Coordinates of C-alpha atoms in Angstrom, one line a residue:
F13 CA -7.6 18.4 7.3
R14 CA -8.5 22.1 7.2
C15 CA -10.7 22.8 4.1
S16 CA -13.9 24.8 4.1
D17 CA -13.1 28.4 3.1
I18 CA -9.5 27.5 2.8
P19 CA -7.8 27.4 0.2
F20 CA -10.5 29.0 -1.9
C21 CA -10.3 32.4 -0.4
K22 CA -6.5 32.3 -1.0
H23 CA -5.6 33.8 2.4
Q24 CA -1.9 34.3 2.6
S25 CA -1.4 32.2 5.7
Y26 CA -3.7 29.2 4.9
H27 CA -2.8 26.7 2.2
L28 CA -3.4 23.1 1.4
L29 CA -0.5 21.0 2.7
K30 CA 0.9 18.5 0.2
F31 CA 0.2 14.9 0.9
K32 CA 3.8 14.1 1.5
W33 CA 3.8 16.5 4.4
Y34 CA 1.2 14.3 6.1
K35 CA 3.2 11.2 5.2
N36 CA 6.3 12.8 6.9
A37 CA 4.2 13.7 9.9
I38 CA 2.8 10.2 10.2
N39 CA 6.3 8.8 9.9
L40 CA 7.4 11.0 12.8
C41 CA 4.5 9.6 14.9
L42 CA 5.4 6.1 14.0
K43 CA 8.9 6.6 15.3
K44 CA 7.4 7.3 18.7
T45 CA 4.3 5.1 18.9
S46 CA 2.3 2.4 17.1
I47 CA -0.7 3.5 15.1
N48 CA -3.6 1.1 14.5
K49 CA -6.0 3.6 12.9
I50 CA -5.9 7.1 11.5
Y51 CA -8.8 9.4 11.7
I52 CA -8.9 12.4 9.4
L53 CA -11.1 15.1 10.9
N54 CA -12.7 17.1 8.1
C55 CA -15.6 19.2 9.1
N56 CA -16.0 21.6 6.2
K57 CA -19.1 23.5 7.2
H58 CA -17.4 26.6 8.4
L59 CA -17.7 29.4 5.8
S60 CA -18.2 26.9 3.1
S61 CA -20.4 26.8 0.0
D62 CA -21.7 23.5 -1.5
K63 CA -19.1 23.9 -4.2
N64 CA -16.3 24.2 -1.6
K65 CA -17.6 21.2 0.5
K66 CA -17.7 19.0 -2.6
K67 CA -14.1 19.8 -3.5
C68 CA -12.9 19.4 0.1
I69 CA -14.6 16.0 0.3
E70 CA -12.8 15.0 -2.9
W71 CA -9.4 16.1 -1.6
C72 CA -10.0 14.4 1.8
N73 CA -10.9 11.2 0.0
L74 CA -7.7 11.5 -2.0
L75 CA -5.7 12.0 1.2
M76 CA -7.3 9.0 2.8
N77 CA -6.4 6.8 -0.2
Y78 CA -2.9 8.2 -0.2
I79 CA -2.4 7.4 3.4
N80 CA -3.9 3.9 3.0
N81 CA -1.5 3.2 0.1
E82 CA 1.6 4.6 1.9
F83 CA 1.0 3.0 5.3
N84 CA -1.5 0.2 5.0
I85 CA -3.2 1.6 8.1
T86 CA -6.9 1.8 8.4
T87 CA -7.9 5.4 7.7
E88 CA -11.3 6.9 8.3
I89 CA -12.7 10.4 7.6
M90 CA -15.0 11.7 10.3
C91 CA -16.8 14.8 11.5
N92 CA -18.8 14.7 14.7
D93 CA -20.2 17.3 17.0
I94 CA -17.5 19.7 18.2
E95 CA -17.3 18.1 21.7
K96 CA -16.6 14.6 20.3
D97 CA -14.0 15.9 17.8
I98 CA -12.3 17.8 20.7
L99 CA -12.2 14.6 22.7
Y100 CA -10.7 12.6 19.7
M101 CA -7.9 15.2 19.3
L102 CA -7.2 15.5 23.0
N103 CA -7.0 11.8 23.6
S104 CA -5.3 10.7 20.4
K105 CA -1.8 9.1 20.7
C106 CA -0.6 11.5 18.1
L107 CA -2.3 14.6 16.9
I108 CA -1.2 16.0 13.5
S109 CA -2.4 19.6 13.0
S110 CA -2.8 21.0 9.6
G111 CA -2.5 24.4 11.2
S112 CA -6.1 25.0 12.1
S113 CA -6.7 27.1 15.2
L114 CA -8.7 24.4 16.9
S115 CA -6.3 21.5 16.3
F116 CA -3.3 23.7 17.2
C117 CA -4.8 24.8 20.5
L118 CA -5.8 21.3 21.4
G119 CA -2.3 20.1 20.6
M120 CA -1.0 22.6 23.0
L121 CA -3.4 21.5 25.7
S122 CA -2.9 17.8 25.4
N123 CA -0.1 15.5 26.4
N124 CA 0.0 13.5 23.2
I125 CA 2.6 13.5 20.5
F126 CA 1.8 16.7 18.6
V127 CA 3.0 17.4 15.1
Y128 CA 2.3 20.8 13.7
P129 CA 3.5 22.8 10.6
S130 CA 5.9 25.8 10.5
Y131 CA 4.6 29.1 9.1
A132 CA 4.5 29.7 5.4
N133 CA 3.1 32.0 2.8
D134 CA 3.4 32.0 -1.0
N135 CA 6.8 33.8 -0.7
K136 CA 8.6 31.9 2.0
T137 CA 8.4 29.0 4.4
L138 CA 10.0 29.4 7.8
E139 CA 12.2 26.7 9.3
C140 CA 11.1 25.1 12.6
N141 CA 12.6 26.4 15.8
D142 CA 14.9 23.9 17.5
E143 CA 13.0 24.3 20.8
P144 CA 9.7 22.4 21.0
I145 CA 6.7 24.4 22.0
R146 CA 5.8 21.7 24.6
K147 CA 7.0 18.3 25.6
K148 CA 6.4 15.7 22.8
S149 CA 5.7 18.4 20.2
I150 CA 7.3 18.3 16.8
C151 CA 7.4 21.1 14.3
L152 CA 7.5 19.9 10.7
K153 CA 8.5 22.4 7.9
K154 CA 5.4 23.2 6.0
D155 CA 5.1 21.9 2.4
I156 CA 2.3 23.7 0.7
I157 CA 0.6 24.2 -2.6
K158 CA 1.1 27.9 -3.3
H159 CA -2.0 30.0 -4.1
K160 CA 0.0 31.8 -6.8
D161 CA 0.5 28.5 -8.6
V162 CA -3.2 27.6 -8.7
S163 CA -5.5 29.7 -10.9
D164 CA -8.7 27.8 -10.0
Y165 CA -8.9 25.4 -7.0
Y166 CA -12.2 24.0 -8.3
N167 CA -10.4 22.8 -11.4
M168 CA -7.0 22.1 -9.9
N169 CA -5.2 19.0 -11.1
N170 CA -5.5 16.8 -8.0
S171 CA -2.1 15.3 -8.6
L172 CA -0.7 18.6 -7.4
S173 CA -1.4 17.5 -3.9
V174 CA 0.8 14.4 -4.3
S175 CA 3.5 15.4 -6.8
Y176 CA 3.7 19.1 -6.8
T177 CA 7.4 20.1 -6.5
H178 CA 7.6 23.9 -6.8

């Protein structure tokens, strides 16, 4: 779950994914394998202020509760040292990337089921290419909260993550 300087800096290529995107990604994984536990990696120290960290933790907890409610699968938020997080991602049965550079690169290097988002900015969302980028990879069309629709992420209505339909 990429959230530290993102979305606060409103970079055109980095957005919060709507929770239903994660739901769809998990459903794709469940079609290919069983899942006993979901780990949400959220290490929000990179370029992050205390205010950003607090909001990211809040959103991550909302995502965890959303996943628990949708799937009834034990879900845990974690952040370890970089080596341990890399091992978790490389050795997971299914790696769902929010589009962060680290998770995307590890998804490319692993042999697990790998779900990653298509490209999007505030003005358009690209469809996924029909050709997988590697065996067992799945592109899922990005479903984002657009920066132009959020005046202040610190005071954003958190229901936007779940029910935002623009």
